[in-house]
Coordinates of N, CA and C and ligand atoms in Angstrom, one line a residue:
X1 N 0.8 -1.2 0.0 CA 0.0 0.0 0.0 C 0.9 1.2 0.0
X2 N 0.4 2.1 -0.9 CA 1.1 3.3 -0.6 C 0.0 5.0 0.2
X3 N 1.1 5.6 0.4 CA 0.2 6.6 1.0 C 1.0 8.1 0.6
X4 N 1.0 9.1 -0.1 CA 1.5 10.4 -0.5 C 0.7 11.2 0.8
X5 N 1.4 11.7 1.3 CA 1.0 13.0 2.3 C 1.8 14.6 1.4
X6 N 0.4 15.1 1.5 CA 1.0 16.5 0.9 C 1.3 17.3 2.2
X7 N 1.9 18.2 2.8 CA 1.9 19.4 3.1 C 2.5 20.4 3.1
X8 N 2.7 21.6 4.0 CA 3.7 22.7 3.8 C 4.8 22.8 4.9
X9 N 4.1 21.7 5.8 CA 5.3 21.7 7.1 C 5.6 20.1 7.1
X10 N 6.4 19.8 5.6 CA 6.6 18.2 5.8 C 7.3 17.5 7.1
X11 N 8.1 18.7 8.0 CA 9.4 18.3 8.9 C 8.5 17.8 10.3
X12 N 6.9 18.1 10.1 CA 6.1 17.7 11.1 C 5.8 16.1 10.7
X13 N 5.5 15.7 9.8 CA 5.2 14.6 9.6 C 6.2 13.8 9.4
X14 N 7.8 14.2 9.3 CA 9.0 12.8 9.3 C 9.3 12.3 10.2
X15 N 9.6 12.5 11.5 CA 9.7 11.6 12.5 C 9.2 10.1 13.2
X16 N 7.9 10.3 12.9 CA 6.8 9.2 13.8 C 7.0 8.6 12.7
X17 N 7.8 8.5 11.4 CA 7.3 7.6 10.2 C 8.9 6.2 10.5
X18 N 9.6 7.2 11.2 CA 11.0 6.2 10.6 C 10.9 5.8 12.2
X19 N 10.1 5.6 13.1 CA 10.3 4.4 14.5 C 9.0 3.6 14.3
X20 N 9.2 2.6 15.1 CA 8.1 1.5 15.7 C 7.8 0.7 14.9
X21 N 6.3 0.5 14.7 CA 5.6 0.0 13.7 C 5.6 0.2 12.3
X22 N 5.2 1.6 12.0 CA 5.4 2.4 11.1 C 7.0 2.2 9.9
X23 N 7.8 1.9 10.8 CA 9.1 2.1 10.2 C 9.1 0.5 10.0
X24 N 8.5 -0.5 11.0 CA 8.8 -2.0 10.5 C 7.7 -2.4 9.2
X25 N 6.4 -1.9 9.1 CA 5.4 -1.6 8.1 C 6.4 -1.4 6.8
X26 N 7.5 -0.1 6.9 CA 8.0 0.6 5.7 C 9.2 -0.9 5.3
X27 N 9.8 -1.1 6.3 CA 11.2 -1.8 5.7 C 10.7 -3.1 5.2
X28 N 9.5 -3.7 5.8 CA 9.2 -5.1 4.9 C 8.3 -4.8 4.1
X29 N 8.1 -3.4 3.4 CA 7.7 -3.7 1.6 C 6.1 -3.2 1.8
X30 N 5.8 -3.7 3.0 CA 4.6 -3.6 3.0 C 3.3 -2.1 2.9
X31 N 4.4 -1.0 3.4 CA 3.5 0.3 3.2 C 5.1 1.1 2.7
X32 N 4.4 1.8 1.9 CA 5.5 2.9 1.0 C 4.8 4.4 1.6
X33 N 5.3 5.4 2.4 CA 4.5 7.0 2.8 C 6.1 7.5 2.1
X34 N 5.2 8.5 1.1 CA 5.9 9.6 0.3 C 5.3 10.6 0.9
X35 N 6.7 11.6 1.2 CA 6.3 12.8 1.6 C 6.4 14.2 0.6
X36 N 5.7 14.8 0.8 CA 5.6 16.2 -0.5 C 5.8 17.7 0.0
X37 N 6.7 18.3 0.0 CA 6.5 19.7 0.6 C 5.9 20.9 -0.2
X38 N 4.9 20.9 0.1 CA 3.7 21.8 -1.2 C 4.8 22.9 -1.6
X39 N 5.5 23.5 -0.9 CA 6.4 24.5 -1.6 C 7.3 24.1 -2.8
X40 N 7.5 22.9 -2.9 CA 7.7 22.6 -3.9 C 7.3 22.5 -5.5
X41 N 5.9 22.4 -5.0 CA 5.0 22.7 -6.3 C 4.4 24.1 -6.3
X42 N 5.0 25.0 -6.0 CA 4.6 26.7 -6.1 C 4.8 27.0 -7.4
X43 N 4.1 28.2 -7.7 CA 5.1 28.8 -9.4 C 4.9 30.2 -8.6
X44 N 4.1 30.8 -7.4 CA 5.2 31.8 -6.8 C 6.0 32.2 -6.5
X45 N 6.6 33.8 -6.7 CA 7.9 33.9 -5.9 C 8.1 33.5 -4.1
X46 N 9.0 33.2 -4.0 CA 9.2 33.0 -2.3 C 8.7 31.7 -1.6
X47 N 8.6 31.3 -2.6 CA 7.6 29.4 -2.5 C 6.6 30.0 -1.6
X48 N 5.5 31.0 -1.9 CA 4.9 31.5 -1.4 C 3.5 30.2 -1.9
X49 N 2.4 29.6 -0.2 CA 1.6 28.4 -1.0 C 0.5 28.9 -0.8
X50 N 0.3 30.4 0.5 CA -0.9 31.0 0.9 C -1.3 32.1 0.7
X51 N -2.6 32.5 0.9 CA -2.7 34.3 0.6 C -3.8 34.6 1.6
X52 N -4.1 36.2 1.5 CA -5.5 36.4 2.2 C -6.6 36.2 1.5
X53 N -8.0 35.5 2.9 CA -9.1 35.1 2.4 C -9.8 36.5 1.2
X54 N -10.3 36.1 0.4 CA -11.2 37.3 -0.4 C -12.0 37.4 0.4
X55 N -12.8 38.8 0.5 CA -13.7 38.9 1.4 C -13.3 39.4 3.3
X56 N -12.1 39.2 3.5 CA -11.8 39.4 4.3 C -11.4 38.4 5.7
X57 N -11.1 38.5 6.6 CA -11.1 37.5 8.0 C -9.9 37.0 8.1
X58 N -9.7 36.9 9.3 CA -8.3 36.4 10.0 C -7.9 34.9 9.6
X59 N -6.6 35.1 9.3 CA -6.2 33.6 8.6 C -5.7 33.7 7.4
X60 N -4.6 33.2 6.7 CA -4.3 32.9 5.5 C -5.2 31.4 5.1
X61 N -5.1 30.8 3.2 CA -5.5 30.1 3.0 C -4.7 29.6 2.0
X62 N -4.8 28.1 1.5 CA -3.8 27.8 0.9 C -4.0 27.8 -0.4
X63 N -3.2 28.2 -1.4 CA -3.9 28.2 -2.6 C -4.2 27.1 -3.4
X64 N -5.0 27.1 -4.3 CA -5.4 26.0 -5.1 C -4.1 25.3 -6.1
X65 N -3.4 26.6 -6.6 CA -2.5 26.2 -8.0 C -1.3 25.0 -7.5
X66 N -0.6 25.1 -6.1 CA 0.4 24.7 -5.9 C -0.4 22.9 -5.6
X67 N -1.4 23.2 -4.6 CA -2.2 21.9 -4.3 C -2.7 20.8 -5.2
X68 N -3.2 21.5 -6.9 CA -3.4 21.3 -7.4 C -2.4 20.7 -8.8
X69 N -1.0 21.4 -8.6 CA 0.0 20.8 -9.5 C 0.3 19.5 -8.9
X70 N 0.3 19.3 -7.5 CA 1.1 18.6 -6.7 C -0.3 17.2 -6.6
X71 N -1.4 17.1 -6.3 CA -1.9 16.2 -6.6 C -2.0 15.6 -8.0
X72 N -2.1 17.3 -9.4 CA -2.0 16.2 -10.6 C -0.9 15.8 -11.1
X73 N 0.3 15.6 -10.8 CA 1.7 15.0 -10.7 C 1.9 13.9 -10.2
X74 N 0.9 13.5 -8.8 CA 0.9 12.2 -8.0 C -0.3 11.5 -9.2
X75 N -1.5 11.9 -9.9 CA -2.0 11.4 -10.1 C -1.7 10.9 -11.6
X76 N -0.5 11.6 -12.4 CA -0.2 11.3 -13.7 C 0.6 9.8 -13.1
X77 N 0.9 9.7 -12.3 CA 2.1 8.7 -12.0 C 1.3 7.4 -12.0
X78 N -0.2 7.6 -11.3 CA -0.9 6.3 -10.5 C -2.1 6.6 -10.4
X79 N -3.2 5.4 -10.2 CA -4.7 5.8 -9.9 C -4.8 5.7 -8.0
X80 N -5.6 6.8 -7.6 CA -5.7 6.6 -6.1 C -6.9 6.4 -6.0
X81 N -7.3 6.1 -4.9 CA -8.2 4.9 -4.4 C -9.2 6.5 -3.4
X82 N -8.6 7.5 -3.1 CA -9.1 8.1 -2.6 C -8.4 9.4 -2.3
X83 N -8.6 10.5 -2.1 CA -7.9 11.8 -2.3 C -8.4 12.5 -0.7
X84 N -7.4 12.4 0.3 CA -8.1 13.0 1.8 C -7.9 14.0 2.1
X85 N -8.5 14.6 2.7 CA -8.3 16.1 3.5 C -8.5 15.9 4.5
X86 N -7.6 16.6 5.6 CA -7.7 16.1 7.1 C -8.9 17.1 7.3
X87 N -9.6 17.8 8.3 CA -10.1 18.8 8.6 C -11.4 18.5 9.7
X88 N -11.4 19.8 10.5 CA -11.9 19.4 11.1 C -13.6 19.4 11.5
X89 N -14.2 19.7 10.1 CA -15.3 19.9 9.7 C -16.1 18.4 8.7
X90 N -14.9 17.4 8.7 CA -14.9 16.3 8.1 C -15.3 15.0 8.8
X91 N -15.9 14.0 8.3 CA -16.3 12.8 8.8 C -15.5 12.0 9.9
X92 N -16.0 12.0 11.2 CA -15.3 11.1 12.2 C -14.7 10.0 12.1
X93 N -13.4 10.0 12.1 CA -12.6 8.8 11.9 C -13.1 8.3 12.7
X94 N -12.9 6.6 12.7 CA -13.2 5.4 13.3 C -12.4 4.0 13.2
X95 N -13.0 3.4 13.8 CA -12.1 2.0 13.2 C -12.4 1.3 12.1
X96 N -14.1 1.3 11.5 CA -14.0 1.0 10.6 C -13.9 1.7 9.5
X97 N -13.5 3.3 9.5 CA -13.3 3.5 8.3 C -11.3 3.2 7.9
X98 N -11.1 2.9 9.1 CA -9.2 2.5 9.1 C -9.1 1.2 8.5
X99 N -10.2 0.0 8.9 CA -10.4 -0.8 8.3 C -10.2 -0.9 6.8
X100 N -11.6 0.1 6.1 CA -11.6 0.3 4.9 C -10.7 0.8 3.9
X101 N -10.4 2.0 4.7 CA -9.2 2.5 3.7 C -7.5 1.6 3.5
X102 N -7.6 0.4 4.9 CA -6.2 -0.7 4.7 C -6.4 -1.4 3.9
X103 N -7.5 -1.2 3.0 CA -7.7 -2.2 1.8 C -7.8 -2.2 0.6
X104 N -7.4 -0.4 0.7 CA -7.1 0.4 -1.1 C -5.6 0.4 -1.0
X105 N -5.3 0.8 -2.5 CA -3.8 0.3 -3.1 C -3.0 1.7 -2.7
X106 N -3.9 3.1 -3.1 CA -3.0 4.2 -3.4 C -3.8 5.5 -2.9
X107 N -3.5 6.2 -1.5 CA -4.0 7.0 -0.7 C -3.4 8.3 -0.8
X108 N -3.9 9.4 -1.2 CA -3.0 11.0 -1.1 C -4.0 11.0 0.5
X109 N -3.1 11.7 1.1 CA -3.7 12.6 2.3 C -3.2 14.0 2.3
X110 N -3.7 15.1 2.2 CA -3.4 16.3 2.3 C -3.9 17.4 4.0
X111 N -2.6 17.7 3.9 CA -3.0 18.4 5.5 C -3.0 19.9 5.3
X112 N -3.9 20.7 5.8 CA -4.1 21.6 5.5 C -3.5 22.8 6.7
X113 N -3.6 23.6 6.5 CA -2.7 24.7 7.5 C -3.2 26.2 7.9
X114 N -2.9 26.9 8.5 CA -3.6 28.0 8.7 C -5.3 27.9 8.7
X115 N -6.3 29.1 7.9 CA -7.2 29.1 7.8 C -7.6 27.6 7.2
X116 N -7.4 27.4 6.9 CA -7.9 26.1 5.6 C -7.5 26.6 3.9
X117 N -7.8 25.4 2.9 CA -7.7 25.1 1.9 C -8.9 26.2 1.1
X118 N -8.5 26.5 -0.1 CA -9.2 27.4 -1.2 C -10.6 26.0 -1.2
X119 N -11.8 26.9 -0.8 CA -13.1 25.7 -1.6 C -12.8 24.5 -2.6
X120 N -12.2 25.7 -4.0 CA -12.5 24.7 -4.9 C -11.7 23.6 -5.0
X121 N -10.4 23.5 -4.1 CA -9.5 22.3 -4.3 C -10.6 21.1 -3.4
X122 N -11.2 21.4 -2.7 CA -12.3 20.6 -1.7 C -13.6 20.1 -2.6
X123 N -13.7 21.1 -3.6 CA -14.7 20.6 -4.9 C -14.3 20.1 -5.8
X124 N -12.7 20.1 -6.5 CA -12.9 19.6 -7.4 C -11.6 18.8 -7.2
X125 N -10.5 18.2 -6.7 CA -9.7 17.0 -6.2 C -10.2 16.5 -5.0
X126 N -11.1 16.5 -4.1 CA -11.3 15.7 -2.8 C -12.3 15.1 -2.8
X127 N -11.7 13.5 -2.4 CA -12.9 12.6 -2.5 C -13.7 12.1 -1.2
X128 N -12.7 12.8 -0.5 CA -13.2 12.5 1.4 C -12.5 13.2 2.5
X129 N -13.2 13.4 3.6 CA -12.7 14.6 3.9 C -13.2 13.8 5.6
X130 N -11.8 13.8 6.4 CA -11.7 13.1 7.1 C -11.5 14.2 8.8
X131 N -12.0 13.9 9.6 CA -11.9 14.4 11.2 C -11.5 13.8 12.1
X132 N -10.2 14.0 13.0 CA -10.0 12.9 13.9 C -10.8 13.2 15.3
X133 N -11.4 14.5 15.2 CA -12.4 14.3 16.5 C -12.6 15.7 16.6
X134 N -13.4 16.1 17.6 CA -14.0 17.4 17.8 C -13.1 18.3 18.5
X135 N -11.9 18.5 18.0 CA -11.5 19.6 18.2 C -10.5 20.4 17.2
X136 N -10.3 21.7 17.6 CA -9.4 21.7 16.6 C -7.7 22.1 16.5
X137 N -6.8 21.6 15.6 CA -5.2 21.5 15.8 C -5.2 22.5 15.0
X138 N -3.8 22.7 15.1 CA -3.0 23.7 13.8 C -2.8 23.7 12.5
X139 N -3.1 21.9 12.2 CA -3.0 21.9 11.2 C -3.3 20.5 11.0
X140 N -3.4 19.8 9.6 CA -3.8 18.7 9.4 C -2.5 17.6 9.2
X141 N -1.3 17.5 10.0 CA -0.4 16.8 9.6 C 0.0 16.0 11.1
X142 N -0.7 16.2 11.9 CA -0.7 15.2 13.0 C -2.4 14.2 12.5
X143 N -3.3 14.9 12.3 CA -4.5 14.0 11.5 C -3.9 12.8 10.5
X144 N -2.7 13.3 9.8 CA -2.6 12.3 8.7 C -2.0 11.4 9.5
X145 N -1.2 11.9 10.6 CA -0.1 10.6 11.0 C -0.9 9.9 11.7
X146 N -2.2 10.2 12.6 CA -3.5 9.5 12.8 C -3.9 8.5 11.8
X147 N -4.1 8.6 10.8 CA -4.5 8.2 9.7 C -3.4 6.9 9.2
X148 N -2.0 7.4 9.3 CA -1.6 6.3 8.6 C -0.9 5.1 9.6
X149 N -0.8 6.0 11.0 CA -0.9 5.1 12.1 C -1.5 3.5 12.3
X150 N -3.2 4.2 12.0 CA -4.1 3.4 12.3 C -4.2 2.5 11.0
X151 N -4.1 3.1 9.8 CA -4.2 2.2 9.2 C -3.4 1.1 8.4
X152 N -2.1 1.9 8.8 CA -1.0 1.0 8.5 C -0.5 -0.3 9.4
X153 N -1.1 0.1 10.9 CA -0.8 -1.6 12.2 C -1.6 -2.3 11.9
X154 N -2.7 -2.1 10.4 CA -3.7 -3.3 10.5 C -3.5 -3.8 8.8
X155 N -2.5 -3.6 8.4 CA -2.2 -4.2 7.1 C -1.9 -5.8 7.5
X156 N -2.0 -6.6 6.7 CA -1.5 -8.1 7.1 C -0.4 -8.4 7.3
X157 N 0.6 -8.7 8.2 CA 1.6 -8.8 7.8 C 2.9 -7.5 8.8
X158 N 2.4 -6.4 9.4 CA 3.0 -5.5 9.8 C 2.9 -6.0 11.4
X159 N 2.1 -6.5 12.0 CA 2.0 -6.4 13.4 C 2.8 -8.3 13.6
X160 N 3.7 -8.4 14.6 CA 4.2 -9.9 14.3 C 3.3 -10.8 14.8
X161 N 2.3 -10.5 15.5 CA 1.3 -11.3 15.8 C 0.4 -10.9 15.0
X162 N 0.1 -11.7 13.9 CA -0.7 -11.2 13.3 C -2.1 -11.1 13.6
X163 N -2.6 -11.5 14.3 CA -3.9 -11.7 14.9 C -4.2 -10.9 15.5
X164 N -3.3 -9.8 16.8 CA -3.0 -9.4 17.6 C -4.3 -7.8 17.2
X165 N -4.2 -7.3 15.6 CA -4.6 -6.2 15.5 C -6.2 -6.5 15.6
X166 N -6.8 -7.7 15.5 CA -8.0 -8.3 15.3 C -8.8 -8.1 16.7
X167 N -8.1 -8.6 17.6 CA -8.5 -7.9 19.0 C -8.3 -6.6 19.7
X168 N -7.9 -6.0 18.9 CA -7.9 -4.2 19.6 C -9.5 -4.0 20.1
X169 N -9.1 -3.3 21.0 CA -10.6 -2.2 21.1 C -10.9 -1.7 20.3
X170 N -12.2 -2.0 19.9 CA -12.9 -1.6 18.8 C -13.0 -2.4 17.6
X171 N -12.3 -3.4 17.5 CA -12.5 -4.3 16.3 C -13.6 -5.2 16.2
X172 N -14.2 -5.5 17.8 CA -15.5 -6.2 17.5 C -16.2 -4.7 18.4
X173 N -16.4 -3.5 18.3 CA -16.9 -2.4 19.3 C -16.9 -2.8 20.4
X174 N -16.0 -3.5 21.3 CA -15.9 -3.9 22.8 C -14.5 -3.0 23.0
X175 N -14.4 -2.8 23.7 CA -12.9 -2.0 24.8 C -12.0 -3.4 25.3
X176 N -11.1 -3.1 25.0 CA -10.1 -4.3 25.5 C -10.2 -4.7 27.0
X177 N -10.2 -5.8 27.5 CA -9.9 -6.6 28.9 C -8.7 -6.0 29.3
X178 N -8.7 -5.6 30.8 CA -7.1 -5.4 31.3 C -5.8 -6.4 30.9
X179 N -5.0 -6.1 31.0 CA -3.4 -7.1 30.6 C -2.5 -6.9 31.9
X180 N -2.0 -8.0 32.3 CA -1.3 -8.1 32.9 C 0.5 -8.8 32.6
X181 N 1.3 -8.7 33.1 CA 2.7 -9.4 32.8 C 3.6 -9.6 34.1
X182 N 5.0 -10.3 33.9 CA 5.1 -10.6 35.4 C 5.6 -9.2 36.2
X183 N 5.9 -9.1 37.8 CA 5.4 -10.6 38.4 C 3.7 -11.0 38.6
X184 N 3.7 -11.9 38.8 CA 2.3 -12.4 39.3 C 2.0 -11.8 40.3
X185 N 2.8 -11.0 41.4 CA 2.3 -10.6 42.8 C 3.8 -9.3 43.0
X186 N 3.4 -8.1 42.8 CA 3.5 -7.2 42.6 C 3.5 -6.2 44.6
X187 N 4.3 -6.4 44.9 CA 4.0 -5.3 46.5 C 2.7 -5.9 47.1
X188 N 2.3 -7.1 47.1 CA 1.1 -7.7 48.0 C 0.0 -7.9 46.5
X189 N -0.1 -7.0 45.4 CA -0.7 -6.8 44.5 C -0.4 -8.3 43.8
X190 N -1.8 -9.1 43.6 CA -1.9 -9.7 42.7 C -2.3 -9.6 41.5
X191 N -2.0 -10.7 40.3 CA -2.7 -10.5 39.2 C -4.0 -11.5 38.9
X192 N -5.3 -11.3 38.7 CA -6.2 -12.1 39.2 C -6.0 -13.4 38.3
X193 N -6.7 -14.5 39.4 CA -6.1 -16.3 39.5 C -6.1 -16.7 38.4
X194 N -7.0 -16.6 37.7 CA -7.8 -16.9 36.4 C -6.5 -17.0 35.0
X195 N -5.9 -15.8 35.0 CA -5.1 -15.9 34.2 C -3.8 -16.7 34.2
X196 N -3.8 -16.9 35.6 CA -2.8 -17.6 35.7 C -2.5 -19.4 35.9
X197 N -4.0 -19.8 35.6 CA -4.7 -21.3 36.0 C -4.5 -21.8 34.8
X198 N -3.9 -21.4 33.6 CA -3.6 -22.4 32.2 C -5.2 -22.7 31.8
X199 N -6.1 -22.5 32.4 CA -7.3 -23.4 31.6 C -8.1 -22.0 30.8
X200 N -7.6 -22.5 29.0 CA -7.9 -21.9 27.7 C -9.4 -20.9 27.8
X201 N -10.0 -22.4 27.9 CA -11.6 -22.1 28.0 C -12.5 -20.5 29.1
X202 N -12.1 -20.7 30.6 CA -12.1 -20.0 31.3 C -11.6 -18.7 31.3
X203 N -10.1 -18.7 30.5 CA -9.6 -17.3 30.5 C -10.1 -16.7 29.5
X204 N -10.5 -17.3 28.1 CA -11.0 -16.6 27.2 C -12.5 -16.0 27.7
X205 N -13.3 -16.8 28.6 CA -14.8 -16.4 28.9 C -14.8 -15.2 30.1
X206 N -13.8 -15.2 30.6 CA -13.1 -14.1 31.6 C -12.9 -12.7 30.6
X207 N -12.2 -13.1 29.6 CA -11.7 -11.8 29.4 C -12.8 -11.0 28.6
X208 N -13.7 -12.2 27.8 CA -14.7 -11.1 26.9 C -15.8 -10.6 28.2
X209 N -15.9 -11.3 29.3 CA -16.8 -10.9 30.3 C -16.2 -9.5 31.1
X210 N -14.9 -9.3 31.2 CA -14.2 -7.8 31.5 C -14.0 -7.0 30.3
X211 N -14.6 -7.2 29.4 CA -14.2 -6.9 28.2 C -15.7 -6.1 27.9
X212 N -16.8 -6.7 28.1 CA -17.9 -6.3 28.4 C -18.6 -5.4 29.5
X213 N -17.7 -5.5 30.6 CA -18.1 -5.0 31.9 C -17.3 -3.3 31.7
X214 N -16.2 -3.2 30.9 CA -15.3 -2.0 30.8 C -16.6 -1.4 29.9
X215 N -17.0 -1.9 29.1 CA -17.4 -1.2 27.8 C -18.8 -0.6 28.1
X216 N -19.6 -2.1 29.1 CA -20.9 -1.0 29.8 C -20.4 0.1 30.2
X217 N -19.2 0.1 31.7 CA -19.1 1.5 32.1 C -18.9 2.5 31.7
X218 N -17.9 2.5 30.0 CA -16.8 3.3 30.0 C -17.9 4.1 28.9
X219 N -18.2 2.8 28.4 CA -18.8 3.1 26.7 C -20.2 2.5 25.9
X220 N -21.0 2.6 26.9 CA -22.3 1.9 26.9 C -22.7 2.0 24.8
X221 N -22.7 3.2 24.3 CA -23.0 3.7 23.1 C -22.5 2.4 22.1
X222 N -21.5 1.8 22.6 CA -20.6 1.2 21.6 C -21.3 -0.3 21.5
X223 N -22.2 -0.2 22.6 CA -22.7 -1.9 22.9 C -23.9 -2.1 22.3
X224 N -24.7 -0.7 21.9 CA -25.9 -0.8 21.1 C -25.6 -1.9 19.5
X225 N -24.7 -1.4 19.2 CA -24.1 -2.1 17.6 C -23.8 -3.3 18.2
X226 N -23.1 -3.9 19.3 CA -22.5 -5.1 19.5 C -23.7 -6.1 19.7
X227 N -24.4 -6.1 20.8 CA -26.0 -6.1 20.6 C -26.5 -6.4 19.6
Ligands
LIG301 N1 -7.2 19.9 11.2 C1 -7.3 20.6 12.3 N2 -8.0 20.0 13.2 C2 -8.3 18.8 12.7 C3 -9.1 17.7 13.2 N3 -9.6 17.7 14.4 N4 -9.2 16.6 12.4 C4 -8.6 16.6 11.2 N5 -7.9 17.6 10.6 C5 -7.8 18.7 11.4

């Protein structure tokens, strides 16, 4: 799978790509993230990519022409599966839409900055227009790394347990069971018996039963669908 991130502050989105998962995703073949520094595709002086809103109001916005070289240059190369805008006026990420998008070939994500993006690049290159929650950041380039976070630890093959990403919270809408590791008995603190009795059967009915009991308290909403 590949993923193009456009933006104007690429130096925000390098870091989190080259550790952890992300970086073991990149080295076995399995996810390719190309990064793009919109200034690059300017034809203004001063790699200038923003101006003032027409009409007036606080905030720069970013122009269409540089945004728009720079997606039709990724797009002359390859077909993409979907064209995103982070923003925070956009559809609530979730798990299943992290799901969905780990199963297209070729993703642009574009992060947007200041005010926001010129309308028409949002009408006429954007195919989806994505929210990581109700509030709002500086800019759309911690959203992308949201984005490719989530949906890069669920490609096949990236997490060494591969099964491992199938039980997250939220993959069946339940909240995960607590985890424990050693020691077994911690400052008087034990780890409860159950897990530690070897019998398959009992610990698996244990844990979706705490698994269920977190998710009434924490997250009743999530059990209506499970239900
Ligand atoms: N850009 C700024 N805030 C955002 C948010 N909450 N989600 C996605 N993009 C954003």
């Amino acid at each position: 799978m590949r993923i193009d991130i456009i933006s104007c502050v690429p130096q925000l989105v390098e870091s989190p790509l080259s550790h952890s998962i992300l970086k073991r995703a990149q080295a076995f073949g399995l996810l390719e993230v190309h990064i793009h520094d919109l200034r690059d595709y300017t034809p203004y002086n001063h790699r200038q990519v923003d101006d003032y809103p027409f009409g007036g109001g606080a905030g720069m916005v970013l122009m269409i022409e540089p945004i728009a070289r720079c997606i039709r240059s990724l797009q002359s190369e390859r077909t993409y599966d979907e064209v995103i805008y982070l923003t925070p006026d956009g559809e609530t990420f979730n798990q299943k839409t992290a799901n969905r998008l780990s199963l297209t070939q070729n993703l642009i994500l574009l992060a947007g900055h200041y005010k926001g993006i010129d309308q028409r690049v949002r009408d006429l290159f954007i195919t989806k227009e994505i929210s990581i929650g109700d509030y709002v950041l500086s800019g759309g380039e911690l959203p992308a790394l949201v984005l490719v976070d989530a949906i890069g630890r669920i490609i096949p093959g990236v997490l060494s347990d591969e099964t491992s990403a199938l039980f997250d919270s939220f993959q069946d809408n339940l909240l995960d069971a607590p985890v424990y590791t050693r020691p077994a008995e911690w400052e008087g603190h034990k780890v409860p018996e159950i897990l530690t009795s070897g019998h398959a059967a009992k610990i698996s009915a244990w844990l979706e039963e705490q698994s269920l009991k977190k998710t009434r308290e924490r997250r009743p909403d999530l059990l209506k669908d499970w239900e």
